[in-house]
Amino acid sequence: MDVEELVDELKEKPKLIDAERKRMRDLLDLWRDEVRLPLTKFEQAEEERIAKHKLQIELIDQSATMLSELSSASIAEKIAALTALVIDDRFQEFEADAHRSKANALPVLNSAYAARVIQEQEQAELARLRIEAAQREQKDREERIAREAAENARLAAEKAAADERQRLANEQ
């Protein structure tokens, strides 16, 4: 065996060792993933459960936001839905947070409802007053036109009578 063959043989040994190390690492990673699979599924289910509860609480919080564009009927629907929402042990460890969010949201909704009802009543009153003013203006305009027409007719009649008197006086 010459030196070159010996060097080639020695160079092959690390390649074989690396290949075996990679095979063992892949096998151990596979076993690790296999053993950890139930825990991974549990962690994922737990994350989804917590996210679901947090979303429900966030929806309760959001029910009392952006109310300025809603009608009183829409706000009343939100109040009814929130009042009907049963917060119990289904919220699990988030039950207290859900109660707190509901307790914070209801007064905001009730205040917004009361303010919106007053605003809608004021708007209805303004609309009624505008209609009455427009009707008064129309009636005044019609009366003015009738007065002007009567005055024009009277003047025309007087002029016609004066013209007739003038004609009769000219004939004599």
XYZ file of C-alpha atoms in Angstrom:
172
model
C 0.000 0.000 0.000
C 1.447 3.222 -0.992
C 1.078 6.586 0.668
C -1.511 7.823 -1.739
C -3.853 4.907 -1.071
C -3.335 5.383 2.664
C -4.225 9.090 2.381
C -7.342 8.250 0.344
C -8.388 5.676 2.922
C -7.851 8.161 5.755
C -9.842 10.799 3.873
C -12.768 8.378 3.510
C -13.059 7.743 7.267
C -14.222 11.288 8.165
C -16.808 11.110 5.375
C -18.161 7.861 6.800
C -18.156 9.329 10.296
C -20.016 12.459 9.080
C -22.591 10.342 7.249
C -23.200 8.209 10.365
C -23.397 11.338 12.560
C -25.991 12.863 10.184
C -28.018 9.629 10.137
C -28.031 9.501 13.943
C -28.918 13.197 14.251
C -31.845 12.752 11.836
C -33.015 9.661 13.721
C -32.794 11.446 17.085
C -34.636 14.490 15.688
C -37.375 12.196 14.403
C -37.674 10.495 17.815
C -37.678 13.889 19.562
C -40.516 15.155 17.340
C -42.409 11.912 17.787
C -42.084 11.970 21.575
C -42.929 15.676 21.768
C -45.968 15.457 19.435
C -48.598 15.083 22.212
C -47.110 18.055 24.091
C -46.973 20.122 20.883
C -50.641 19.334 20.178
C -51.576 20.248 23.752
C -49.657 23.546 23.558
C -51.338 24.400 20.266
C -54.802 23.591 21.652
C -54.042 25.673 24.748
C -52.930 28.641 22.618
C -56.151 28.394 20.583
C -58.284 28.179 23.763
C -56.603 31.250 25.268
C -56.852 33.152 21.968
C -60.579 32.338 21.788
C -61.216 33.704 25.297
C -59.120 36.810 24.656
C -60.996 37.433 21.401
C -64.344 37.192 23.213
C -63.164 39.698 25.807
C -61.794 41.973 23.085
C -65.178 41.848 21.325
C -66.871 42.865 24.584
C -64.435 45.782 24.893
C -64.942 46.789 21.248
C -68.734 46.776 21.608
C -68.377 50.078 23.483
C -66.198 51.778 20.857
C -66.903 53.724 17.666
C -70.473 54.526 18.685
C -70.640 58.014 17.196
C -71.835 56.781 13.795
C -74.473 54.369 15.126
C -78.170 55.030 15.521
C -79.909 54.650 18.857
C -81.488 51.418 17.569
C -78.058 49.963 16.769
C -76.719 50.952 20.172
C -79.810 49.435 21.812
C -79.099 46.184 19.957
C -75.527 46.215 21.286
C -76.825 46.813 24.820
C -79.309 43.957 24.486
C -76.663 41.594 23.114
C -74.178 42.478 25.840
C -76.806 42.244 28.564
C -77.837 38.819 27.266
C -74.234 37.611 27.215
C -73.817 35.053 29.981
C -70.403 35.129 31.562
C -69.789 31.963 33.497
C -67.223 29.206 33.927
C -67.096 28.742 30.145
C -64.670 31.665 30.220
C -62.514 29.570 32.561
C -59.674 31.597 34.076
C -60.752 34.619 32.013
C -64.159 34.877 33.701
C -63.137 37.819 35.905
C -61.713 39.684 32.902
C -64.941 39.082 30.977
C -67.059 40.371 33.902
C -64.839 43.437 34.155
C -65.074 44.154 30.418
C -68.853 43.753 30.461
C -69.147 45.993 33.535
C -67.024 48.649 31.809
C -68.805 48.446 28.448
C -72.437 48.635 29.613
C -72.258 52.140 31.161
C -70.488 53.452 28.058
C -73.181 51.945 25.837
C -75.993 53.271 28.035
C -74.515 56.783 28.018
C -74.033 56.673 24.255
C -77.611 55.441 23.839
C -79.037 58.260 25.964
C -76.970 60.863 24.108
C -77.949 59.433 20.726
C -81.672 59.420 21.643
C -81.450 63.091 22.658
C -79.546 63.942 19.476
C -82.058 62.084 17.298
C -84.946 63.857 19.048
C -83.256 67.217 18.480
C -82.663 66.362 14.831
C -86.306 65.324 14.428
C -87.425 68.588 16.068
C -85.133 70.601 13.782
C -86.491 68.783 10.750
C -90.066 69.465 11.928
C -89.241 73.152 12.459
C -87.627 73.378 9.024
C -90.725 71.851 7.429
C -93.002 74.274 9.309
C -90.803 77.219 8.283
C -90.859 76.088 4.654
C -94.645 75.708 4.809
C -94.989 79.181 6.364
C -92.740 80.652 3.678
C -94.776 78.935 0.964
C -98.052 80.195 2.489
C -96.638 83.740 2.834
C -95.409 83.618 -0.760
C -98.810 82.431 -2.002
C -100.600 85.131 0.046
C -98.222 87.799 -1.302
C -98.817 86.619 -4.857
C -102.595 86.669 -4.252
C -102.390 90.213 -2.759
C -100.272 91.399 -5.682
C -102.685 89.811 -8.148
C -105.659 91.445 -6.378
C -103.866 94.812 -6.324
C -102.957 94.463 -10.000
C -106.574 93.537 -10.806
C -107.862 96.549 -8.800
C -105.414 98.876 -10.534
C -106.339 97.438 -13.922
C -110.043 97.884 -13.117
C -109.468 101.502 -11.974
C -107.449 102.219 -15.107
C -110.144 100.658 -17.263
C -112.804 102.728 -15.463
C -110.711 105.883 -15.834
C -110.161 105.112 -19.522
C -113.907 104.539 -19.952
C -114.705 107.867 -18.201
C -112.143 109.591 -20.397
C -113.647 108.055 -23.514
C -117.149 109.064 -22.471
C -115.985 112.584 -21.661
C -114.290 112.816 -25.068
C -117.486 111.679 -26.823
C -119.594 114.460 -25.299
